[in-house]
CSV table of C-alpha atoms in Angstrom, one decimal:
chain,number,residue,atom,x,y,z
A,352,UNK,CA,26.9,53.7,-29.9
A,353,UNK,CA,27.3,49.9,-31.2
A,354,UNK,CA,29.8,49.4,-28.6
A,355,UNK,CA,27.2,50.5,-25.8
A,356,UNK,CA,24.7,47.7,-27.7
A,357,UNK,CA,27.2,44.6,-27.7
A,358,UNK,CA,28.0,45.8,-23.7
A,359,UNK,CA,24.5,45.0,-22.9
A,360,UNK,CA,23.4,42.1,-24.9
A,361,UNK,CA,25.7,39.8,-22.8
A,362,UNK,CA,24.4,40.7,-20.0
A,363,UNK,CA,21.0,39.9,-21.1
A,364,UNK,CA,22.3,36.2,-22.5
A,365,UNK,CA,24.0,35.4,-19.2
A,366,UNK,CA,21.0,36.5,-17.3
A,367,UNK,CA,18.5,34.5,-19.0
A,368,UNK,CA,21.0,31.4,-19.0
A,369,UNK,CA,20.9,32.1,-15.3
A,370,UNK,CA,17.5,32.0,-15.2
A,371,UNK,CA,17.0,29.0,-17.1
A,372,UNK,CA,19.4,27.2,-15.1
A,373,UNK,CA,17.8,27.7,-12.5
A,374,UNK,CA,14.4,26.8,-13.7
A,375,UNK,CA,15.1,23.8,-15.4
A,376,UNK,CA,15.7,21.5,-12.1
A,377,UNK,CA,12.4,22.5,-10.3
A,378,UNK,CA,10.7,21.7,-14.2
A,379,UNK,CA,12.4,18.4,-14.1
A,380,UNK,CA,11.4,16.9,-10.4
A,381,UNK,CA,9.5,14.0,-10.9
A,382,UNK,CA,10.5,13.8,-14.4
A,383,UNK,CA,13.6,12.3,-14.9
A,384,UNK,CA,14.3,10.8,-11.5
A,385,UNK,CA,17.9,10.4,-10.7
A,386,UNK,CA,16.7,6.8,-10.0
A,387,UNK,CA,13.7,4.3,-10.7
A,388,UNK,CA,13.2,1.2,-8.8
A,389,UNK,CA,10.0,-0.9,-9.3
A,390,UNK,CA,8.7,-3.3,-6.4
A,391,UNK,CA,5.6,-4.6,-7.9
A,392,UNK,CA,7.2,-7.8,-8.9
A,393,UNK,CA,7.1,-10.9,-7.4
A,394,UNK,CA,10.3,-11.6,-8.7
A,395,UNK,CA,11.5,-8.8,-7.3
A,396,UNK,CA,13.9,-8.8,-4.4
A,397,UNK,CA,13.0,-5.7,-2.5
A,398,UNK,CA,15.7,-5.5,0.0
A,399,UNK,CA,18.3,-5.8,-2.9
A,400,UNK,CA,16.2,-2.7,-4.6
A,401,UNK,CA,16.3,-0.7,-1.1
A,402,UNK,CA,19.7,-1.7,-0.7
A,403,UNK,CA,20.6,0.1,-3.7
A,404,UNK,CA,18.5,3.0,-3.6
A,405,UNK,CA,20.4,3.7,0.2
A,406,UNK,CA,23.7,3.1,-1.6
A,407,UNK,CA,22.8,5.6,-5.1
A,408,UNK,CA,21.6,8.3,-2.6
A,409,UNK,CA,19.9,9.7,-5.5
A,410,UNK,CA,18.6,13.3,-4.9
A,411,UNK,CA,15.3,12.3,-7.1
A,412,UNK,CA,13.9,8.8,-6.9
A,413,UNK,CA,10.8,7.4,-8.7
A,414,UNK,CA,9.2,4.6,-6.6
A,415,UNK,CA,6.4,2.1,-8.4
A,416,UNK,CA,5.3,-0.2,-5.4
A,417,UNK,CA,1.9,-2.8,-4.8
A,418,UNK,CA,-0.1,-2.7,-2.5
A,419,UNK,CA,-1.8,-5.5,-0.8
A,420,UNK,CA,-5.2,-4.8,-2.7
A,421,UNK,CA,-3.4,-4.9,-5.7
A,422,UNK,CA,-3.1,-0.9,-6.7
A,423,UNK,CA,-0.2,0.4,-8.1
A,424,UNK,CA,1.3,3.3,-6.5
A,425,UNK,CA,3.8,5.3,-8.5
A,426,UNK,CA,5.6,7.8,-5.8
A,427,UNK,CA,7.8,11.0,-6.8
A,428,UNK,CA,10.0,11.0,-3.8
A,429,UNK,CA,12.7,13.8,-3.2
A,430,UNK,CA,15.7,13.3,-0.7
A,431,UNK,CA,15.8,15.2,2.5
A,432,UNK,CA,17.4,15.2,6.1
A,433,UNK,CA,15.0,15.9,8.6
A,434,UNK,CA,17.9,16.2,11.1
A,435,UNK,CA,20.2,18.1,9.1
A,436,UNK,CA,21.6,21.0,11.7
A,437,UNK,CA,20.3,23.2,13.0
A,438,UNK,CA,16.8,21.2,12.6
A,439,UNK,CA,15.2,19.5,15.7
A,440,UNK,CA,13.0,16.8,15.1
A,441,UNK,CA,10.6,15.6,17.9
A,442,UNK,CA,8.0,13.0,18.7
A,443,UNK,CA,5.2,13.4,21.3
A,444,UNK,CA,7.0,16.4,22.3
A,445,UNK,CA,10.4,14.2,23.0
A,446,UNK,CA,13.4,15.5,20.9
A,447,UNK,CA,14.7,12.6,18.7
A,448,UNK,CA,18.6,11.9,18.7
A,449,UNK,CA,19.8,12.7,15.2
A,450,UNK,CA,22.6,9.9,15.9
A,451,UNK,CA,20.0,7.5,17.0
A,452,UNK,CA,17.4,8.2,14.6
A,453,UNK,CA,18.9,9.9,11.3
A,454,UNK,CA,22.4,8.0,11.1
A,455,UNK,CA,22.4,4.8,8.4
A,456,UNK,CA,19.3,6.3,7.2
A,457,UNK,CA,18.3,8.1,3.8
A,458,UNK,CA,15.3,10.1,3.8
A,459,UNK,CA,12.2,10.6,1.2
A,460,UNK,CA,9.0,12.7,0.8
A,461,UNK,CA,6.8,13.7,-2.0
A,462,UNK,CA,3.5,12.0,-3.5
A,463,UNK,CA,1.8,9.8,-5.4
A,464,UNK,CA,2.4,10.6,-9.2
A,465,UNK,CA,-0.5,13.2,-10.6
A,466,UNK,CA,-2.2,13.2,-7.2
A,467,UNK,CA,-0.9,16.9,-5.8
A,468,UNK,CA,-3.0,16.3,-2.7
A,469,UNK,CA,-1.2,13.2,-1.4
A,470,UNK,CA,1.8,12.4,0.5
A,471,UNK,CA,4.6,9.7,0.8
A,472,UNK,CA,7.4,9.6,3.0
A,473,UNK,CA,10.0,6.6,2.8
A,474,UNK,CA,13.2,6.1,5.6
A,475,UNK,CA,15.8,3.2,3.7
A,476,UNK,CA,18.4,1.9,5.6
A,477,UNK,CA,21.9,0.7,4.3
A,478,UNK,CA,20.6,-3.2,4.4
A,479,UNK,CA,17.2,-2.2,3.1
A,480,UNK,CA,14.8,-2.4,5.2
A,481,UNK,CA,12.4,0.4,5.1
A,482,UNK,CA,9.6,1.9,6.2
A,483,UNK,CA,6.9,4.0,3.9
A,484,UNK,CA,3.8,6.2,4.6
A,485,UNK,CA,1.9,7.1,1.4
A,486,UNK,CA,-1.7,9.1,2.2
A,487,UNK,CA,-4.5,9.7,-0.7
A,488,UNK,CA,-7.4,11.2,0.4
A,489,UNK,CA,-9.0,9.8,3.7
A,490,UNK,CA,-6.8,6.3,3.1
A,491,UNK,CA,-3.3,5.9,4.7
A,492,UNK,CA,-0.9,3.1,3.9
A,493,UNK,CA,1.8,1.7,5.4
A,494,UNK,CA,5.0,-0.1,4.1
A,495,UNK,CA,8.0,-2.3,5.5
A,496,UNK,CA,10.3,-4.6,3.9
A,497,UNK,CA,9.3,-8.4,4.8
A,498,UNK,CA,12.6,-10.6,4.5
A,499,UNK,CA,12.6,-9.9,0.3
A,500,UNK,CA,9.2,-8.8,-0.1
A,501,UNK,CA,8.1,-5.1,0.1
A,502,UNK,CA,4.5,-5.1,1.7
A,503,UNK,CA,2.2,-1.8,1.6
A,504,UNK,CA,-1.3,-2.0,3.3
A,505,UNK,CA,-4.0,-0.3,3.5
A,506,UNK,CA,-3.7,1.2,7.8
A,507,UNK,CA,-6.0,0.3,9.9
A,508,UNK,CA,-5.9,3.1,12.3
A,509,UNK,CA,-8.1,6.2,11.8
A,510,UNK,CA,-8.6,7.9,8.7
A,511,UNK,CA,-6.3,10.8,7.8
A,512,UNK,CA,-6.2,13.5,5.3
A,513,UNK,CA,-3.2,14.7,3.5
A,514,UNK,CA,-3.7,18.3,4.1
A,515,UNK,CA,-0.5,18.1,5.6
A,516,UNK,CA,1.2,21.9,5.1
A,517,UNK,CA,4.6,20.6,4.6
A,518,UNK,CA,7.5,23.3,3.5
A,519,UNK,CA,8.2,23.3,0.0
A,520,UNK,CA,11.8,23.3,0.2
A,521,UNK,CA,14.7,22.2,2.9
């Protein structure tokens, strides 16, 4: 009978390793980023930071930008590859060309940092210029790299609302 007991109890250790394993990634997003850049400096050369975050390709990435009005904007960005295969991306009904579009490009989405109901998406090329879309509530922004200078402004266009229903996972 004490042989039947020791049988089991392993079995019961490896599964909740296997749980906790698994758990422990999804409890750490937005935690300990792979990577933290800051572009709310003015010394800060933002096409050298960009730069680096294409070259890392970090799977987790922790984002503090500016924007023009002066509100700081820390973004919990997750990698992603919106034309991995056997995806098909379009605009305006037009099928985008993964070469054209996705190649010398790293990909980002998530939010801004405590604010579930809000969205960022960032594209960072190998050079690093980028562009970034953060929505909070009814107010969009829109980022580019400016020569050294990483510039996210309030958009002009029509107010949207982050009730975006995006899929949880790739």
């Amino acid at each position: 009978m004490r042989n039947q007991y020791l049988c089991k109890r392993p079995c019961l250790c490896l599964a909740t390793l296997a749980l906790w394993l698994l758990w422990q990634p999804l409890n750490a997003l937005g935690q300990n980023p792979d990577l933290q850049v800051r572009l709310d400096g003015e010394d800060t050369d933002a096409r050298v930071e960009l730069a680096r975050i294409f070259s890392v390709g970090p799977k987790t990435l922790a984002l503090r930008t500016l924007t023009t009005s002066d509100v700081i904007l820390d973004l919990n960005l997750s990698s992603y590859d919106p034309f991995s295969h056997p995806r098909r991306v379009t605009l305006d009904g037009r099928e985008l060309d993964p070469v054209e579009f996705g190649a010398g490009k790293r990909y980002y989405r998530g939010q801004i940092n405590a604010e579930p109901d809000s969205f960022a998406f960032m594209s960072v090329s190998r050079n690093g210029a980028s562009s970034v879309v953060v929505i909070r509530a009814d107010i969009e922004y829109q980022g580019r790299t400016e020569g050294s200078k990483f510039t996210l402004e309030r958009s002009t266009t029509s107010q949207k609302g982050a009730n975006i229903d995006w899929p949880a996972t790739d």
